[in-house]
Coordinates of N, CA and C in Angstrom, one line a residue:
M14 N 33.8 -71.2 8.1 CA 32.9 -70.6 7.2 C 33.3 -71.2 5.8
N15 N 32.4 -71.6 5.0 CA 32.7 -72.2 3.7 C 32.9 -71.1 2.7
L16 N 33.6 -71.5 1.6 CA 34.0 -70.5 0.6 C 32.8 -69.9 -0.1
R17 N 31.7 -70.6 -0.3 CA 30.5 -70.1 -0.9 C 29.9 -69.0 0.0
L18 N 29.8 -69.2 1.3 CA 29.2 -68.3 2.2 C 30.1 -67.0 2.3
S19 N 31.4 -67.2 2.3 CA 32.3 -66.0 2.4 C 32.3 -65.2 1.1
T20 N 32.2 -65.8 0.0 CA 32.1 -65.1 -1.3 C 30.8 -64.3 -1.3
S21 N 29.7 -64.9 -0.9 CA 28.4 -64.3 -0.9 C 28.4 -63.1 0.1
L22 N 29.0 -63.2 1.2 CA 29.1 -62.1 2.2 C 30.0 -61.0 1.6
L23 N 31.1 -61.3 1.0 CA 31.9 -60.3 0.4 C 31.1 -59.5 -0.7
L24 N 30.4 -60.2 -1.6 CA 29.6 -59.5 -2.6 C 28.5 -58.7 -2.0
A25 N 27.8 -59.2 -1.0 CA 26.8 -58.4 -0.3 C 27.3 -57.1 0.4
T26 N 28.5 -57.3 1.0 CA 29.1 -56.1 1.7 C 29.5 -55.1 0.6
S27 N 30.1 -55.5 -0.5 CA 30.5 -54.6 -1.6 C 29.2 -53.8 -2.1
L28 N 28.1 -54.5 -2.3 CA 26.9 -53.9 -2.8 C 26.4 -52.9 -1.8
A29 N 26.5 -53.2 -0.5 CA 26.0 -52.3 0.6 C 26.8 -51.0 0.6
I30 N 28.2 -51.2 0.5 CA 29.0 -50.0 0.5 C 28.7 -49.1 -0.7
I31 N 28.5 -49.7 -1.9 CA 28.2 -48.9 -3.1 C 26.9 -48.2 -2.9
A32 N 25.9 -48.9 -2.4 CA 24.6 -48.3 -2.2 C 24.6 -47.2 -1.2
V33 N 25.4 -47.3 -0.1 CA 25.5 -46.2 0.8 C 26.2 -45.0 0.2
A34 N 27.2 -45.2 -0.6 CA 27.9 -44.1 -1.2 C 27.0 -43.3 -2.2
Q35 N 26.0 -44.0 -2.7 CA 25.2 -43.3 -3.7 C 24.1 -42.4 -3.2
V36 N 23.9 -42.4 -1.8 CA 22.9 -41.5 -1.3 C 23.5 -40.2 -0.7
D37 N 24.8 -40.1 -0.7 CA 25.5 -38.9 -0.2 C 25.2 -37.7 -1.1
V38 N 25.4 -36.5 -0.6 CA 25.3 -35.3 -1.4 C 26.6 -35.4 -2.3
A39 N 26.3 -35.4 -3.6 CA 27.4 -35.7 -4.6 C 28.1 -34.4 -5.0
A40 N 27.4 -33.3 -5.1 CA 28.1 -32.1 -5.6 C 27.4 -30.9 -4.9
S41 N 28.2 -30.0 -4.6 CA 27.8 -28.7 -4.1 C 28.7 -27.6 -4.6
A42 N 28.2 -26.5 -4.9 CA 29.0 -25.4 -5.2 C 29.9 -25.0 -4.1
N43 N 29.5 -25.3 -2.8 CA 30.3 -25.1 -1.7 C 31.6 -25.8 -1.8
G44 N 32.7 -25.1 -1.7 CA 34.0 -25.8 -1.8 C 34.5 -26.0 -3.2
G45 N 33.7 -25.8 -4.2 CA 34.1 -25.9 -5.6 C 35.1 -24.8 -5.9
I46 N 35.5 -24.8 -7.2 CA 36.4 -23.7 -7.6 C 35.6 -22.6 -8.3
A47 N 35.5 -21.5 -7.6 CA 34.6 -20.4 -8.1 C 35.3 -19.4 -8.9
S48 N 34.6 -18.7 -9.8 CA 35.2 -17.6 -10.5 C 34.0 -16.7 -10.9
Q49 N 34.3 -15.5 -11.3 CA 33.3 -14.5 -11.7 C 33.9 -13.6 -12.8
S50 N 33.0 -13.0 -13.5 CA 33.5 -12.2 -14.7 C 34.3 -11.0 -14.2
S51 N 34.1 -10.4 -13.1 CA 34.9 -9.3 -12.5 C 34.7 -9.2 -11.0
D52 N 35.5 -8.5 -10.3 CA 35.4 -8.3 -8.9 C 35.1 -6.8 -8.7
Y53 N 34.0 -6.5 -7.9 CA 33.7 -5.2 -7.6 C 34.7 -4.6 -6.6
S54 N 35.2 -5.4 -5.7 CA 36.2 -5.0 -4.8 C 37.0 -6.2 -4.3
S55 N 38.0 -6.0 -3.5 CA 38.8 -7.1 -3.0 C 38.1 -7.9 -1.9
I56 N 37.0 -7.4 -1.4 CA 36.2 -8.2 -0.4 C 35.0 -8.8 -1.0
S57 N 34.8 -8.8 -2.3 CA 33.6 -9.3 -2.9 C 34.0 -10.3 -4.0
T58 N 34.9 -11.2 -3.7 CA 35.4 -12.1 -4.7 C 34.5 -13.3 -4.9
A59 N 34.7 -14.1 -5.9 CA 33.8 -15.2 -6.3 C 33.6 -16.3 -5.1
D60 N 34.7 -16.5 -4.4 CA 34.6 -17.5 -3.3 C 33.6 -17.2 -2.2
K61 N 33.2 -15.9 -2.1 CA 32.2 -15.5 -1.1 C 30.8 -16.2 -1.4
A62 N 30.6 -16.6 -2.6 CA 29.3 -17.3 -2.9 C 29.3 -18.8 -2.8
N63 N 30.5 -19.3 -2.4 CA 30.5 -20.8 -2.1 C 31.3 -21.1 -0.8
D64 N 31.0 -20.3 0.2 CA 31.6 -20.4 1.5 C 30.7 -21.0 2.5
G65 N 29.5 -21.4 2.1 CA 28.5 -22.0 3.1 C 27.7 -21.1 3.8
D66 N 27.9 -19.8 3.6 CA 27.1 -18.7 4.3 C 26.0 -18.1 3.4
R67 N 24.8 -18.4 3.8 CA 23.6 -17.9 2.9 C 23.2 -16.5 3.2
Q68 N 23.7 -15.9 4.3 CA 23.3 -14.5 4.7 C 23.7 -13.5 3.6
G69 N 22.7 -12.7 3.3 CA 22.9 -11.8 2.2 C 23.2 -10.3 2.5
N70 N 23.6 -10.0 3.7 CA 23.9 -8.6 4.1 C 25.4 -8.3 3.7
Y71 N 25.5 -7.5 2.7 CA 26.9 -7.2 2.2 C 27.7 -6.4 3.2
S72 N 27.0 -5.4 3.8 CA 27.7 -4.5 4.7 C 28.1 -5.2 6.0
A73 N 27.3 -6.1 6.6 CA 27.5 -6.7 7.9 C 28.6 -7.8 7.8
A74 N 28.5 -8.6 6.9 CA 29.4 -9.8 6.9 C 30.5 -9.8 5.8
N75 N 30.4 -9.0 4.9 CA 31.4 -9.0 3.7 C 31.5 -10.4 3.1
N76 N 30.3 -11.0 2.9 CA 30.3 -12.4 2.4 C 29.5 -12.5 1.1
I77 N 29.5 -11.4 0.3 CA 28.7 -11.4 -1.0 C 29.7 -11.4 -2.1
A78 N 29.5 -12.3 -3.1 CA 30.3 -12.2 -4.4 C 29.6 -11.1 -5.2
H79 N 30.4 -10.2 -5.7 CA 29.9 -8.9 -6.3 C 30.7 -8.6 -7.5
T80 N 30.2 -8.6 -8.7 CA 30.9 -8.2 -9.9 C 30.8 -6.7 -10.1
G81 N 31.6 -6.2 -11.1 CA 31.4 -4.9 -11.5 C 30.2 -4.7 -12.4
F82 N 29.8 -3.5 -12.8 CA 28.7 -3.3 -13.7 C 29.1 -3.7 -15.1
E83 N 28.4 -4.7 -15.7 CA 28.8 -5.1 -17.0 C 27.6 -5.9 -17.6
S84 N 27.7 -6.1 -18.9 CA 26.7 -6.9 -19.6 C 27.0 -8.4 -19.5
G85 N 26.0 -9.2 -19.1 CA 26.2 -10.6 -19.0 C 27.1 -11.0 -17.8
A86 N 27.2 -10.2 -16.8 CA 28.0 -10.6 -15.6 C 27.7 -12.0 -15.2
F87 N 28.7 -12.7 -14.8 CA 28.4 -14.1 -14.3 C 29.3 -14.5 -13.1
W88 N 28.8 -15.5 -12.5 CA 29.5 -16.3 -11.4 C 29.4 -17.7 -11.7
E89 N 30.4 -18.5 -11.5 CA 30.3 -20.0 -11.7 C 31.2 -20.7 -10.8
S90 N 30.9 -22.0 -10.6 CA 31.7 -22.9 -9.8 C 31.8 -24.3 -10.4
S91 N 33.0 -24.8 -10.5 CA 33.2 -26.2 -11.0 C 33.1 -27.2 -9.9
F92 N 32.6 -28.3 -10.1 CA 32.5 -29.4 -9.1 C 33.7 -30.2 -9.2
A93 N 34.0 -31.0 -8.1 CA 35.2 -31.9 -8.1 C 35.0 -33.0 -9.1
T94 N 33.7 -33.5 -9.2 CA 33.4 -34.5 -10.2 C 32.0 -34.3 -10.8
A95 N 31.7 -34.8 -11.9 CA 30.3 -34.7 -12.4 C 29.3 -35.5 -11.5
A96 N 28.1 -34.9 -11.4 CA 27.1 -35.5 -10.6 C 25.7 -35.3 -11.2
A97 N 24.8 -36.1 -10.8 CA 23.4 -35.9 -11.2 C 22.8 -34.8 -10.3
I98 N 22.7 -33.6 -10.8 CA 22.2 -32.5 -10.0 C 20.7 -32.4 -10.0
D99 N 20.1 -32.4 -8.8 CA 18.7 -32.4 -8.6 C 18.2 -30.9 -8.3
T100 N 19.0 -30.1 -7.6 CA 18.5 -28.8 -7.2 C 19.7 -27.8 -7.2
V101 N 19.4 -26.6 -7.7 CA 20.3 -25.5 -7.6 C 19.6 -24.4 -6.7
N102 N 20.2 -23.9 -5.7 CA 19.7 -22.8 -4.9 C 20.5 -21.6 -5.1
V103 N 19.9 -20.5 -5.3 CA 20.6 -19.2 -5.6 C 20.1 -18.3 -4.4
F104 N 21.1 -17.7 -3.7 CA 20.8 -16.8 -2.6 C 21.3 -15.4 -3.0
N105 N 20.3 -14.4 -2.8 CA 20.5 -13.1 -3.2 C 21.0 -12.2 -2.1
R106 N 21.4 -11.0 -2.4 CA 21.7 -9.9 -1.4 C 20.4 -9.5 -0.8
T107 N 20.4 -9.2 0.6 CA 19.2 -8.9 1.3 C 19.2 -7.5 1.9
D108 N 20.3 -6.8 1.8 CA 20.3 -5.4 2.5 C 20.1 -4.3 1.4
G109 N 19.4 -4.6 0.4 CA 19.1 -3.6 -0.6 C 19.7 -4.1 -2.0
F110 N 19.2 -3.5 -3.0 CA 19.8 -3.8 -4.4 C 19.5 -5.2 -4.9
G111 N 18.6 -5.9 -4.2 CA 18.3 -7.3 -4.6 C 17.7 -7.4 -6.0
E112 N 17.1 -6.3 -6.5 CA 16.6 -6.3 -7.9 C 17.6 -6.4 -9.0
R113 N 18.9 -6.1 -8.7 CA 19.9 -6.1 -9.7 C 20.1 -7.4 -10.3
I114 N 19.7 -8.5 -9.7 CA 19.9 -9.8 -10.3 C 18.9 -10.1 -11.5
N115 N 17.8 -9.3 -11.6 CA 16.8 -9.5 -12.6 C 17.1 -8.9 -13.9
P116 N 16.9 -9.6 -15.0 CA 16.6 -11.0 -15.2 C 18.0 -11.7 -15.2
F117 N 17.9 -13.0 -14.8 CA 19.1 -13.8 -14.7 C 18.9 -15.2 -15.2
N118 N 20.0 -15.9 -15.5 CA 20.0 -17.3 -16.0 C 20.7 -18.2 -15.0
V119 N 20.2 -19.5 -14.9 CA 20.9 -20.5 -14.2 C 21.2 -21.6 -15.2
I120 N 22.5 -21.9 -15.3 CA 23.0 -22.8 -16.4 C 23.9 -23.9 -15.7
L121 N 23.7 -25.1 -16.1 CA 24.5 -26.3 -15.7 C 25.2 -26.8 -17.0
Y122 N 26.5 -27.1 -16.8 CA 27.3 -27.6 -17.9 C 27.9 -29.0 -17.6
L123 N 28.2 -29.7 -18.6 CA 29.0 -30.9 -18.5 C 30.1 -30.7 -19.5
G124 N 31.3 -30.4 -19.0 CA 32.4 -30.0 -19.9 C 32.0 -28.6 -20.5
L125 N 32.0 -28.5 -21.8 CA 31.6 -27.3 -22.5 C 30.2 -27.3 -22.9
T126 N 29.5 -28.4 -22.7 CA 28.1 -28.6 -23.2 C 27.1 -28.1 -22.1
E127 N 26.2 -27.2 -22.5 CA 25.1 -26.8 -21.7 C 24.1 -27.9 -21.6
V128 N 23.8 -28.4 -20.3 CA 22.9 -29.5 -20.1 C 21.6 -29.1 -19.5
Y129 N 21.5 -27.9 -18.9 CA 20.3 -27.3 -18.3 C 20.4 -25.8 -18.3
S130 N 19.2 -25.2 -18.5 CA 19.2 -23.7 -18.4 C 17.8 -23.3 -18.0
A131 N 17.7 -22.3 -17.1 CA 16.5 -21.6 -16.8 C 16.8 -20.2 -17.1
T132 N 16.3 -19.6 -18.1 CA 16.7 -18.3 -18.6 C 15.6 -17.2 -18.3
N133 N 16.1 -16.0 -18.3 CA 15.3 -14.8 -18.1 C 14.4 -14.9 -16.8
Q134 N 15.0 -15.4 -15.7 CA 14.3 -15.6 -14.5 C 14.2 -14.3 -13.7
T135 N 13.1 -14.1 -13.0 CA 12.9 -13.0 -12.1 C 13.0 -13.6 -10.7
F136 N 13.9 -13.1 -9.8 CA 14.1 -13.6 -8.5 C 12.9 -13.5 -7.6
I137 N 12.4 -14.7 -7.2 CA 11.2 -14.8 -6.3 C 11.7 -15.7 -5.2
P138 N 11.8 -15.2 -4.0 CA 12.4 -16.1 -2.9 C 11.5 -17.2 -2.6
T139 N 12.0 -18.4 -2.5 CA 11.3 -19.6 -2.1 C 12.0 -20.2 -0.8
I140 N 13.2 -19.7 -0.4 CA 13.8 -20.0 0.8 C 14.1 -18.7 1.6
T141 N 13.5 -18.6 2.8 CA 13.7 -17.3 3.5 C 14.1 -17.6 4.9
G142 N 14.6 -16.5 5.6 CA 15.0 -16.6 7.0 C 15.6 -15.2 7.3
P143 N 16.1 -15.0 8.5 CA 16.8 -13.8 8.8 C 18.0 -13.6 7.9
Q144 N 18.0 -12.5 7.2 CA 19.0 -12.1 6.2 C 19.3 -13.2 5.1
I145 N 18.2 -14.0 4.9 CA 18.4 -15.1 3.8 C 17.2 -14.9 2.8
S146 N 17.6 -14.9 1.6 CA 16.6 -14.9 0.5 C 17.1 -15.7 -0.7
G147 N 16.5 -16.9 -0.8 CA 17.0 -17.9 -1.8 C 15.9 -18.3 -2.7
M148 N 16.3 -18.8 -3.9 CA 15.3 -19.3 -4.9 C 15.9 -20.6 -5.4
S149 N 15.0 -21.7 -5.4 CA 15.3 -23.0 -5.8 C 15.0 -23.3 -7.2
F150 N 15.8 -24.1 -7.9 CA 15.6 -24.6 -9.3 C 15.7 -26.1 -9.2
M151 N 14.6 -26.8 -9.6 CA 14.7 -28.2 -9.7 C 15.2 -28.6 -11.1
T152 N 16.3 -29.4 -11.1 CA 17.0 -29.6 -12.4 C 16.9 -31.1 -12.8
N153 N 16.1 -31.9 -12.1 CA 15.8 -33.3 -12.5 C 16.9 -34.2 -12.7
G154 N 18.0 -34.1 -11.9 CA 19.1 -35.1 -12.0 C 20.0 -35.0 -13.2
V155 N 20.0 -33.8 -13.8 CA 20.9 -33.7 -15.0 C 22.4 -33.8 -14.6
I156 N 23.2 -34.5 -15.3 CA 24.6 -34.7 -15.0 C 25.4 -33.5 -15.4
A157 N 26.1 -32.9 -14.4 CA 26.8 -31.7 -14.7 C 28.1 -31.6 -13.8
D158 N 29.0 -30.8 -14.3 CA 30.2 -30.6 -13.5 C 30.5 -29.1 -13.2
R159 N 29.5 -28.2 -13.6 CA 29.7 -26.8 -13.4 C 28.4 -26.1 -13.3
V160 N 28.2 -25.1 -12.5 CA 27.0 -24.3 -12.4 C 27.4 -22.8 -12.7
R161 N 26.5 -22.1 -13.4 CA 26.8 -20.7 -13.7 C 25.5 -19.9 -13.4
I162 N 25.6 -18.8 -12.8 CA 24.6 -17.8 -12.7 C 25.0 -16.6 -13.5
Q163 N 24.2 -16.2 -14.4 CA 24.6 -15.1 -15.3 C 23.4 -14.1 -15.5
L164 N 23.7 -12.8 -15.5 CA 22.7 -11.8 -15.8 C 22.3 -11.9 -17.3
A165 N 21.0 -11.7 -17.5 CA 20.6 -11.6 -18.9 C 20.7 -10.2 -19.5
G166 N 21.1 -9.3 -18.7 CA 21.2 -7.9 -19.1 C 22.5 -7.3 -18.6
S167 N 22.5 -6.0 -18.3 CA 23.7 -5.3 -17.8 C 23.4 -4.8 -16.4
N168 N 24.2 -5.1 -15.4 CA 24.1 -4.7 -14.1 C 25.2 -5.3 -13.3
Y169 N 25.2 -5.1 -11.9 CA 26.1 -5.7 -11.0 C 25.4 -7.1 -10.7
L170 N 26.2 -8.1 -10.6 CA 25.7 -9.4 -10.1 C 26.2 -9.6 -8.7
Q171 N 25.3 -9.8 -7.7 CA 25.6 -9.9 -6.3 C 25.0 -11.2 -5.8
L172 N 25.7 -12.1 -5.3 CA 25.2 -13.4 -4.8 C 25.8 -13.7 -3.4
A173 N 24.8 -14.1 -2.5 CA 25.2 -14.5 -1.2 C 25.8 -15.9 -1.2
E174 N 25.1 -16.8 -1.9 CA 25.5 -18.2 -1.9 C 24.9 -18.9 -3.1
V175 N 25.5 -19.9 -3.7 CA 25.0 -20.8 -4.7 C 25.2 -22.2 -4.3
E176 N 24.2 -23.1 -4.3 CA 24.3 -24.5 -3.9 C 23.8 -25.3 -5.0
A177 N 24.5 -26.4 -5.3 CA 24.0 -27.4 -6.3 C 24.1 -28.8 -5.6
F178 N 22.9 -29.5 -5.5 CA 22.9 -30.7 -4.7 C 22.4 -31.9 -5.6
S179 N 22.9 -33.1 -5.1 CA 22.5 -34.3 -5.7 C 22.4 -35.4 -4.7
S180 N 21.5 -36.3 -4.9 CA 21.5 -37.5 -4.1 C 21.9 -38.8 -4.9
R181 N 22.3 -38.5 -6.1 CA 22.7 -39.6 -7.0 C 24.0 -39.3 -7.7
P182 N 25.2 -39.5 -7.1 CA 26.4 -39.3 -7.9 C 26.6 -40.2 -9.1
V183 N 27.3 -39.8 -10.0 CA 27.6 -40.7 -11.1 C 28.6 -41.7 -10.6
P184 N 28.2 -43.0 -10.8 CA 29.1 -44.1 -10.2 C 30.5 -44.0 -10.9
E185 N 31.5 -44.3 -10.1 CA 32.9 -44.3 -10.6 C 33.0 -45.6 -11.4
P186 N 33.8 -45.5 -12.5 CA 34.0 -46.7 -13.3 C 34.6 -47.8 -12.6
A187 N 35.5 -47.5 -11.6 CA 36.2 -48.5 -10.8 C 35.2 -49.3 -10.0
S188 N 34.2 -48.6 -9.4 CA 33.2 -49.3 -8.6 C 32.3 -50.3 -9.5
I189 N 32.0 -49.8 -10.7 CA 31.2 -50.6 -11.6 C 32.0 -51.8 -12.0
A190 N 33.3 -51.6 -12.3 CA 34.1 -52.7 -12.8 C 34.3 -53.8 -11.6
A191 N 34.5 -53.3 -10.4 CA 34.7 -54.2 -9.3 C 33.4 -55.0 -9.0
L192 N 32.3 -54.4 -9.1 CA 31.0 -55.1 -8.9 C 30.8 -56.1 -10.0
G193 N 31.1 -55.8 -11.3 CA 31.0 -56.7 -12.4 C 31.9 -57.9 -12.2
M194 N 33.2 -57.6 -11.8 CA 34.1 -58.7 -11.7 C 33.7 -59.7 -10.5
G195 N 33.2 -59.1 -9.5 CA 32.7 -59.9 -8.3 C 31.6 -60.8 -8.8
A196 N 30.6 -60.2 -9.5 CA 29.5 -61.0 -10.0 C 29.9 -62.1 -10.9
F197 N 30.9 -61.8 -11.8 CA 31.4 -62.8 -12.8 C 32.1 -63.9 -12.1
A198 N 32.9 -63.6 -11.0 CA 33.6 -64.6 -10.3 C 32.6 -65.5 -9.6
L199 N 31.6 -65.0 -9.0 CA 30.6 -65.8 -8.3 C 29.9 -66.7 -9.3
M200 N 29.5 -66.2 -10.4 CA 28.8 -67.0 -11.4 C 29.7 -68.1 -11.9
R201 N 31.0 -67.8 -12.1 CA 31.9 -68.8 -12.6 C 32.1 -69.9 -11.6
R202 N 32.2 -69.5 -10.3 CA 32.4 -70.5 -9.2 C 31.2 -71.5 -9.2
R203 N 30.0 -70.9 -9.3 CA 28.7 -71.7 -9.3 C 28.7 -72.7 -10.4
K204 N 29.1 -72.2 -11.6 CA 29.1 -73.0 -12.8 C 30.1 -74.2 -12.6
A205 N 31.3 -73.9 -12.0 CA 32.3 -74.9 -11.8 C 31.8 -76.0 -10.8
R206 N 31.1 -75.6 -9.8 CA 30.6 -76.5 -8.8 C 29.4 -77.4 -9.4
T207 N 28.6 -76.8 -10.3 CA 27.5 -77.5 -10.9 C 28.1 -78.6 -11.8
A208 N 29.2 -78.3 -12.5 CA 29.8 -79.2 -13.5 C 30.5 -80.4 -12.7
A209 N 30.9 -80.1 -11.5 CA 31.7 -81.2 -10.8 C 30.8 -82.2 -10.1

């Protein structure tokens, strides 16, 4: 195999690997580092809303994040890395008291900067199933590293699950640099062959 063909194959393979990496789900509140303004009890901690379980029956599964009664109660999760977030799904309690979430805010942050907010929302289920009641927010690919759900008033905040999804992760600087160096080397080789 000649050098030109092997260089072209290497560059094509690198581009294919980068392209495949960019269609994966880039960020989800699931598995992120969760916290909330307070804990109602030792079985209703913040991690219950990012454990992958959307079911909202507090009594049956003990899988609801639940704060104490307070003004501006919040739950939030930080992502491992910043990502272009397309959708945030909020899953509510289903065995009663679902109205406690109203009104609420969905906020995305990049560092300390608020980059998206849907404020004073009334919970209207758009995702339903047995013991599942969720509402979706389309966030148009805003780059964020943290999601927060916060009450706009005073009450208990109860969440079954919060999900933040993306199909377009922010490319890592190392990937961009490797791609640029590969393209530069290929162009330099072509220029050297043309001059010879």
